[in-house]
Tab-separated table of C-alpha atoms in Angstrom:
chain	number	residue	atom	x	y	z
A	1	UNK	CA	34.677	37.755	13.331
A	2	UNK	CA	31.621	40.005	13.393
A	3	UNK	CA	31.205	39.388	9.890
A	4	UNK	CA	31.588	35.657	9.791
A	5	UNK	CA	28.778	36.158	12.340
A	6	UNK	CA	26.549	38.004	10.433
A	7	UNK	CA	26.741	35.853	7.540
A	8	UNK	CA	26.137	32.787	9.491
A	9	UNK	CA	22.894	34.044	10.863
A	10	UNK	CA	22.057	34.764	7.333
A	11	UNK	CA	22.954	31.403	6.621
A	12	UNK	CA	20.809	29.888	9.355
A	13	UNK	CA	18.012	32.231	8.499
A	14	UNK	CA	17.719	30.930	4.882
A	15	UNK	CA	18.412	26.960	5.844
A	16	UNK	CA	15.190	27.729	8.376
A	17	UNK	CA	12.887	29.586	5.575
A	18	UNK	CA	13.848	26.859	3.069
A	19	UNK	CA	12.633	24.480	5.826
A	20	UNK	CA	9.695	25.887	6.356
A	21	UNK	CA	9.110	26.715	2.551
A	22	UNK	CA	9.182	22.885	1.976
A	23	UNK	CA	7.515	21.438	5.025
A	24	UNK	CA	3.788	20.305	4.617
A	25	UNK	CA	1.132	20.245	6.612
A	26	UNK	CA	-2.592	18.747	6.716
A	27	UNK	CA	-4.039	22.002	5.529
A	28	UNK	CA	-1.548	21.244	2.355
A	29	UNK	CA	-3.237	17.395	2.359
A	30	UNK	CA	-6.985	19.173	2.425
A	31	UNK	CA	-5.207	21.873	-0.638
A	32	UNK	CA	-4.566	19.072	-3.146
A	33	UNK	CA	-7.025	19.486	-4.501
A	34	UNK	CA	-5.274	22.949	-6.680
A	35	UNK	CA	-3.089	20.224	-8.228
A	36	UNK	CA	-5.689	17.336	-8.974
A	37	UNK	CA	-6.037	17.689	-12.695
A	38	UNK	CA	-10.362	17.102	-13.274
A	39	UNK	CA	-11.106	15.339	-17.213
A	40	UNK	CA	-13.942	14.933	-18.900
A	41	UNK	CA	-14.215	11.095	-18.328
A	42	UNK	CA	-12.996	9.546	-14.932
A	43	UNK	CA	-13.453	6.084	-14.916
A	44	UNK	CA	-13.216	3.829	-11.885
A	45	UNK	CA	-12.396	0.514	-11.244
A	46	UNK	CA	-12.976	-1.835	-8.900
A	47	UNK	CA	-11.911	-5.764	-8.612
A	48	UNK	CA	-14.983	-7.956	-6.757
A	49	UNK	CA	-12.982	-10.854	-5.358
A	50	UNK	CA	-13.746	-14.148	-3.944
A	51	UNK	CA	-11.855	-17.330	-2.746
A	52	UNK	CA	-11.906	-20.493	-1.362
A	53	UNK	CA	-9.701	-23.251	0.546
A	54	UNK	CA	-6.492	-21.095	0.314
A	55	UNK	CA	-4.539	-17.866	0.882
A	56	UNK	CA	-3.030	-15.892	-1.502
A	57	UNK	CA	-1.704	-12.590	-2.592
A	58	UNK	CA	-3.639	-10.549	-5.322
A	59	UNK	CA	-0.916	-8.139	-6.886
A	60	UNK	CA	-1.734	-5.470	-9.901
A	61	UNK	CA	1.229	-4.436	-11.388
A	62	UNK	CA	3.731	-5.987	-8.788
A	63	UNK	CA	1.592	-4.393	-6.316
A	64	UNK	CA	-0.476	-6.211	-3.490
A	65	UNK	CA	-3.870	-5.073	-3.933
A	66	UNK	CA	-5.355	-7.747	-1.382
A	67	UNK	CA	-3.657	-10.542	0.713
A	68	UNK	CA	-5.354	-12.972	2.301
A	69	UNK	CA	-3.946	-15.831	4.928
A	70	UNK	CA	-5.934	-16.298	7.307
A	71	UNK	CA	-7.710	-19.972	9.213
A	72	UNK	CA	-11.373	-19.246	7.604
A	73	UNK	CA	-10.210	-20.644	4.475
A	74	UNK	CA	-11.801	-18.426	1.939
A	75	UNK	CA	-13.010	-14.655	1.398
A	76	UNK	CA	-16.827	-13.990	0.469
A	77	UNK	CA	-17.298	-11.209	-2.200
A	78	UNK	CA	-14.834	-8.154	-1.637
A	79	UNK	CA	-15.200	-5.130	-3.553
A	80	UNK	CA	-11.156	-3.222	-3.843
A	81	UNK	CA	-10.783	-0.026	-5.735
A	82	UNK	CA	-8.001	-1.051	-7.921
A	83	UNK	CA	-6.889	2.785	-9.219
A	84	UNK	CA	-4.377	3.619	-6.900
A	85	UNK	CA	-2.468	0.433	-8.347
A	86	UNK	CA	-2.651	2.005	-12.122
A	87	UNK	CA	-0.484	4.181	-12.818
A	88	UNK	CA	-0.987	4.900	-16.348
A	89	UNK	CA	-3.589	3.789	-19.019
A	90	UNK	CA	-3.393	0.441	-21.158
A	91	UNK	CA	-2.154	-3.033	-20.296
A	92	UNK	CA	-2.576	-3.576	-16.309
A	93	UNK	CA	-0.476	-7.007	-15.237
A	94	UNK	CA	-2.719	-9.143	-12.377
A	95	UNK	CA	-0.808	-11.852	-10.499
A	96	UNK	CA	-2.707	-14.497	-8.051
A	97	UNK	CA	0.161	-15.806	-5.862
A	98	UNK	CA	-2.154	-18.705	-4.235
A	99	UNK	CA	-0.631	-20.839	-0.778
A	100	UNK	CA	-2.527	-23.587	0.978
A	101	UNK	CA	-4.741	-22.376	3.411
A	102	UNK	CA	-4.321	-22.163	7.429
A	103	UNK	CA	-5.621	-25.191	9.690
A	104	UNK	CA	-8.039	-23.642	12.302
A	105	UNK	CA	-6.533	-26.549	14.637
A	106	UNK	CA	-3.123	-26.326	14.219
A	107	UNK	CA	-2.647	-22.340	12.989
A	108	UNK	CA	-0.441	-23.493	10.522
A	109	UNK	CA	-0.233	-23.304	6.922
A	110	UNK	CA	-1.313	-26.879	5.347
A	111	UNK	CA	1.562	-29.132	2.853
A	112	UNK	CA	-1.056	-28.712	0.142
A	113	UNK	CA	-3.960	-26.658	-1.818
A	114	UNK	CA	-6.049	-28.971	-1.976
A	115	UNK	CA	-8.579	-29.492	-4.143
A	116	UNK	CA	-11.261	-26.810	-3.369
A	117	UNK	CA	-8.913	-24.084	-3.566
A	118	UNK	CA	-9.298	-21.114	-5.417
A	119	UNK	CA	-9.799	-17.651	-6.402
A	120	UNK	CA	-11.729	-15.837	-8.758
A	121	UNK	CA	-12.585	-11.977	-9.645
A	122	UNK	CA	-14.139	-9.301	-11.722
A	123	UNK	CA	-12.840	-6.054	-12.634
A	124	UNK	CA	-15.535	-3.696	-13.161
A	125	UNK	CA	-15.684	0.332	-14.456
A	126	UNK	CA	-17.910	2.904	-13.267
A	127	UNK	CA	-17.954	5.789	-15.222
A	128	UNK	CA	-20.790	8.403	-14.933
A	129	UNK	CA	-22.867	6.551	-12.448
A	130	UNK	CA	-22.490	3.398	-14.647
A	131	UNK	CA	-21.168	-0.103	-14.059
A	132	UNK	CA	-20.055	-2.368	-16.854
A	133	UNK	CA	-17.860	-5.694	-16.278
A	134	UNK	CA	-14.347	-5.523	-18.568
A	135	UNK	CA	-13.057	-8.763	-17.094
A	136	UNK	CA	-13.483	-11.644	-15.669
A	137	UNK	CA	-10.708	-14.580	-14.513
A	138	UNK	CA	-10.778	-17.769	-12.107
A	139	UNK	CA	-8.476	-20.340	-11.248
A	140	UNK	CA	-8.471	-23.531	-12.941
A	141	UNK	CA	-10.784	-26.058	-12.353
A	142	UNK	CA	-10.874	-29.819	-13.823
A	143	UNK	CA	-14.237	-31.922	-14.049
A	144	UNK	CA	-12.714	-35.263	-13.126
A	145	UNK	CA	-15.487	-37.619	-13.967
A	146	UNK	CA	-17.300	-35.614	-16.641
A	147	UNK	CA	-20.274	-35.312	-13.946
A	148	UNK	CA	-19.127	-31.704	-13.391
A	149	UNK	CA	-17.422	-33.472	-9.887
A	150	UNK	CA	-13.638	-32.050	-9.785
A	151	UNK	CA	-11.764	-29.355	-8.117
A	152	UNK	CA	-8.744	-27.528	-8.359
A	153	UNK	CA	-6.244	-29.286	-10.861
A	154	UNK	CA	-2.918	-29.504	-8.983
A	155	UNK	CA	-4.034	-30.059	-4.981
A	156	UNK	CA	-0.626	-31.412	-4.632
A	157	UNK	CA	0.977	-28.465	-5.341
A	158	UNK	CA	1.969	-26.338	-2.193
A	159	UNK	CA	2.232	-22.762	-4.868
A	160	UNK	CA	-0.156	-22.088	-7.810
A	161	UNK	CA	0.681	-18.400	-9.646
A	162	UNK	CA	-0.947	-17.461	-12.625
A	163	UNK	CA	-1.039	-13.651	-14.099
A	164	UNK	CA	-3.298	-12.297	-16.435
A	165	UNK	CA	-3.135	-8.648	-18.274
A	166	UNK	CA	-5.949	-6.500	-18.898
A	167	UNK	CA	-6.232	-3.343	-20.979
A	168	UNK	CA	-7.745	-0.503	-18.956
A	169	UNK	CA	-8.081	3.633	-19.383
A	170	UNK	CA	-7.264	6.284	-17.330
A	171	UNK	CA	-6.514	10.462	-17.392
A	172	UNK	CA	-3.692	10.572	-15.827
A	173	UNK	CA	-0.253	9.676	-15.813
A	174	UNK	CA	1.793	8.296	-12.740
A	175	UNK	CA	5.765	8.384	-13.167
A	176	UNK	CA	6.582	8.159	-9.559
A	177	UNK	CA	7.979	4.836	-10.261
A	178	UNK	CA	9.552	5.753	-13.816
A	179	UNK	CA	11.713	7.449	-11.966
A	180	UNK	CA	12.554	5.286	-8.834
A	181	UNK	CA	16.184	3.366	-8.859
A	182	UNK	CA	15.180	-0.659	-8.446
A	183	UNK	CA	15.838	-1.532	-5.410
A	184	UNK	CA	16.355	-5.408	-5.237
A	185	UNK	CA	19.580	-6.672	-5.709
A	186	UNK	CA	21.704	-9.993	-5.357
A	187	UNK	CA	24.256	-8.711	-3.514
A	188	UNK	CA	23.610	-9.897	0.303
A	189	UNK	CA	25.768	-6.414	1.822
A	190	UNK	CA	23.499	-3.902	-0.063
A	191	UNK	CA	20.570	-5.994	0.891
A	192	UNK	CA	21.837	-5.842	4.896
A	193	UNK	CA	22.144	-1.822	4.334
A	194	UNK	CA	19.105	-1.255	2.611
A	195	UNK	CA	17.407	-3.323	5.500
A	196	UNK	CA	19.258	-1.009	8.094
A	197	UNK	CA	17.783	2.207	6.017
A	198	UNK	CA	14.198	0.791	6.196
A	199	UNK	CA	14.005	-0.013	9.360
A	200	UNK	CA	15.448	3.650	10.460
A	201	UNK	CA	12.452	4.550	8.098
A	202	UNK	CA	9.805	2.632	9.605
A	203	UNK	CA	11.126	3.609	13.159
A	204	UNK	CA	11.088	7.341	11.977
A	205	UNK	CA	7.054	7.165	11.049
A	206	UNK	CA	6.461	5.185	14.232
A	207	UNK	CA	8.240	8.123	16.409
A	208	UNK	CA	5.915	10.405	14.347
A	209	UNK	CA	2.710	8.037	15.394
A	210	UNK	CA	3.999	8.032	18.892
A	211	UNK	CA	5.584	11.710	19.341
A	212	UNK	CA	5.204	14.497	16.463
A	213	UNK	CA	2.155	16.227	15.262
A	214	UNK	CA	0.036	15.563	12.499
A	215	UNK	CA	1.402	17.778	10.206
A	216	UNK	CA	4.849	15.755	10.707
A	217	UNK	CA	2.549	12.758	9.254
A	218	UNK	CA	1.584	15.118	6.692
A	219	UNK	CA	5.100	16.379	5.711
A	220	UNK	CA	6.254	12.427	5.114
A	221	UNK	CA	2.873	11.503	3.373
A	222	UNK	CA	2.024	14.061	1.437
A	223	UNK	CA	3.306	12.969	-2.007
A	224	UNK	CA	1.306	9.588	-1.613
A	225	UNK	CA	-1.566	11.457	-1.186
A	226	UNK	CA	-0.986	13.483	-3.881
A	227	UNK	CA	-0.352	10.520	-6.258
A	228	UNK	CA	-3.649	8.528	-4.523
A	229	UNK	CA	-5.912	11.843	-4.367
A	230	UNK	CA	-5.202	12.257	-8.933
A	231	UNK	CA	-5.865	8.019	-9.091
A	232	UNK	CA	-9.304	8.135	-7.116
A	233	UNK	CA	-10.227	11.987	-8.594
A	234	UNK	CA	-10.718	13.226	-4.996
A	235	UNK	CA	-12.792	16.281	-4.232
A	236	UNK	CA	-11.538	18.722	-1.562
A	237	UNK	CA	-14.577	17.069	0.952
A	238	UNK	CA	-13.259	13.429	0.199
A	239	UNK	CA	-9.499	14.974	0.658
A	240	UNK	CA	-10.153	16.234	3.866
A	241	UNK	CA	-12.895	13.132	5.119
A	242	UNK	CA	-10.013	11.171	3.544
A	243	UNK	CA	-6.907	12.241	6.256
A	244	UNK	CA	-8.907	12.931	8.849
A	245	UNK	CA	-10.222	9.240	8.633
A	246	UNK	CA	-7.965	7.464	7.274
A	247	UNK	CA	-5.025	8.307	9.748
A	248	UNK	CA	-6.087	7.521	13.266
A	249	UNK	CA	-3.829	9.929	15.456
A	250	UNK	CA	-3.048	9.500	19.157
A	251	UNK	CA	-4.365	12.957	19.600
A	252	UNK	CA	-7.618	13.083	17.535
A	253	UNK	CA	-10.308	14.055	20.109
A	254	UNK	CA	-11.933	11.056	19.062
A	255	UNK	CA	-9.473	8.144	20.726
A	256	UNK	CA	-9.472	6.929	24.003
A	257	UNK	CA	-5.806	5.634	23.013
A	258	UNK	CA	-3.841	4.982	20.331
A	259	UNK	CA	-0.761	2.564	20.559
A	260	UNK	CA	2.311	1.129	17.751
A	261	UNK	CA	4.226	-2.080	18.735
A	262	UNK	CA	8.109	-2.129	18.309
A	263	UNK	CA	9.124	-3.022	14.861
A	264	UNK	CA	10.111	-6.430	15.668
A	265	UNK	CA	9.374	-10.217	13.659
A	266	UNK	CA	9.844	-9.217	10.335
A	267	UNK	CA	10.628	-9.700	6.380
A	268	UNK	CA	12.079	-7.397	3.784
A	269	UNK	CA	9.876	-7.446	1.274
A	270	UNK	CA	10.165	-6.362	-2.612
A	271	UNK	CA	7.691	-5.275	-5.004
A	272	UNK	CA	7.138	-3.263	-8.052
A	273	UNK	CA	9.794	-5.297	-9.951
A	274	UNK	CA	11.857	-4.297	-7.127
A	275	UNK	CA	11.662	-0.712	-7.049
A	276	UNK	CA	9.209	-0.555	-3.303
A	277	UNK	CA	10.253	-2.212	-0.489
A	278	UNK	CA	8.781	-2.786	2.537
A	279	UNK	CA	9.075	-4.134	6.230
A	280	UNK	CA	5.934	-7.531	6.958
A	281	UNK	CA	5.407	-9.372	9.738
A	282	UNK	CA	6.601	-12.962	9.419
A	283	UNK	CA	3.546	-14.521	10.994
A	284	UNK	CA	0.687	-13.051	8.941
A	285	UNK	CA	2.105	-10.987	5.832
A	286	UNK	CA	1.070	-7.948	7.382
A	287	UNK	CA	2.923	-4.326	7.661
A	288	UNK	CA	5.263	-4.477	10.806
A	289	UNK	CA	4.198	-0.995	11.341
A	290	UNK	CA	0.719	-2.216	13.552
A	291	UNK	CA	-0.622	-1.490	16.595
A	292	UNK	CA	-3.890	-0.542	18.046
A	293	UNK	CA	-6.780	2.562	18.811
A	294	UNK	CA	-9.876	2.660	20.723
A	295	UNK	CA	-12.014	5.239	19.654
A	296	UNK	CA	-14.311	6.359	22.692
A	297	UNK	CA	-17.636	5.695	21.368
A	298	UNK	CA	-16.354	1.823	21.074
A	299	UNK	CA	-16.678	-1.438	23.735
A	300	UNK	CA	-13.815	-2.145	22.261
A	301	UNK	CA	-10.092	-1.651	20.431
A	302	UNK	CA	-9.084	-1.796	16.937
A	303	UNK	CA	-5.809	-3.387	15.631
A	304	UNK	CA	-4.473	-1.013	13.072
A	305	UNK	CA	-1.346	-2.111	10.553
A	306	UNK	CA	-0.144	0.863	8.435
A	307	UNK	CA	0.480	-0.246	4.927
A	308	UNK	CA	3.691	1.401	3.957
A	309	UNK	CA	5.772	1.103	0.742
A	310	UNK	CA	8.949	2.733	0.034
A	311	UNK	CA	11.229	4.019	-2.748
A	312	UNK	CA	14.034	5.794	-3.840
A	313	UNK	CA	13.866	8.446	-6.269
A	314	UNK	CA	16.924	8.458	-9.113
A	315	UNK	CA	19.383	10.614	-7.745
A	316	UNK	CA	18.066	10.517	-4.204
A	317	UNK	CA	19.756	9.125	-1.063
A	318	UNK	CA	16.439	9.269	0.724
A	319	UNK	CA	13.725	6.512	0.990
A	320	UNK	CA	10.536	8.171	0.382
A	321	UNK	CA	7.206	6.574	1.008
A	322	UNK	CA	5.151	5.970	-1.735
């Protein structure tokens, strides 16, 4: 008995130093950097978007890089850094996903586009100080009467997609998704599960938000900031302006309060060709996982909704978030 003892402790000893071996912390976040290969060229680039009369998604690679549905009807000039959505160098797929627009009266999305709606973009590269436009792309438009009078082609329709590929270079290499399972699937049972597994993920990072520490949010984010800190060449100052910004914390010395709503109203949502999944409201697109902060130097709060995508590594039964 003494010796079944023994061993156990050993046993427990070793489960607890593997534990502890494994678990990260911010001060691993602000050490990335020891892993962030450095080249000799590091381009940038960034997508300069505008729109009119409509909402829409803007995806690169199967990836939302901006979404936009809103009552104001259009966006003025928005500069996105599009690297954390390229993974790899050479052809880079761009998908406008474009819905009518929002009625300021009645909140609700209009039949129709319309014919003023549209969106249209640059994708630009910085490299060494430098900006040069690669690419440029709009939505159709038709001059009706030859008077340059016209509009959007099809303001019947109520859905307009068009995607467009563009060859771009980077360093690096992403394969987090080479080696994710897909996710998606017909089959409405698996869908129900995978819903249930989600949701217990989403709950999990909310308890962390409302309960654990920061190195808990750490721990369950530190191989997207890994992958994101290689795709925007962070340096250890931007790594460590970067968490302790980016991730408002109810007990950064900073916040008067911090606050997430129940996970409630939502859609399953695919992406990725079906390998990330993720949890949006069903009233504005947005990540269930929301709430708000008041920082104390502020009149007022700040509604906060925590982007979050999820996959499954080959082999894995664990959702991991990417």
């Amino acid at each position: 008995m003494r010796y079944f003892l023994v061993v156990f402790m050993i046993y427990l000893t070793a489960c607890a130093q593997e534990k502890n071996k494994t678990m990260k912390t911010t001060q691993d976040i602000y050490s990335l950097n020891k892993d962030i290969k450095k080249y000799p060229q590091e381009p940038m680039y960034k997508l300069i978007l505008t729109s009119s009369e409509c909402s829409f998604y803007l995806l690169v690679n199967d990836i939302p890089l901006y979404k936009f549905f809103g009552s104001s009807g259009g966006v003025g000039a928005t500069s996105l850094p599009m690297n954390w959505n390229i993974a790899n160098s050479g052809k880079q797929k761009i998908t406008v996903r474009m819905y009518p627009k929002y009625s300021s009266a009645s909140k609700e999305m209009e039949k129709t586009l319309g014919l003023n709606a549209g969106v249209k973009f640059s994708i630009e590269r910085e490299l060494k100080g430098e900006d040069e436009t690669v690419f440029e792309f709009k939505t159709p438009f038709k001059d009706f009467d030859g008077k340059g009078g016209g509009g959007f082609p099809y303001p019947n329709k109520p859905y307009y997609e068009e995607t467009v590929f563009v060859n771009l270079e980077v360093p690096y290499q992403i394969s987090v998704l080479d080696n994710a399972e897909k996710l998606y699937t017909d089959d409405t049972d698996k869908l129900k599960q995978l819903q249930q597994e989600v949701l217990s993920k989403y709950n999990q990072i909310r308890n962390i938000y409302l309960k654990g520490t920061k190195d808990d949010l750490a721990n369950v984010n530190y191989g997207k900031e890994k992958r994101i800190a290689q795709q925007m060449y962070y340096t250890p100052q931007e790594l460590k302006s970067g968490w302790d910004n980016d991730y408002q914390f109810r007990t950064d010395s900073n916040l008067e309060f911090f606050d997430l709503k129940p996970i409630e109203n939502f859609k399953m949502t695919f992406y990725a060709d079906g390998k990330l999944v993720c949890l949006e409201k069903i009233n504005n697109k947005k990540s269930a996982l929301w709430g708000g902060f008041k920082r104390k130097d502020k009149d007022i709060g700040t509604t906060t909704y925590i982007i979050m995508y999820l996959y499954r590594p080959k082999g894995s039964k664990t959702l991991e978030i990417y």
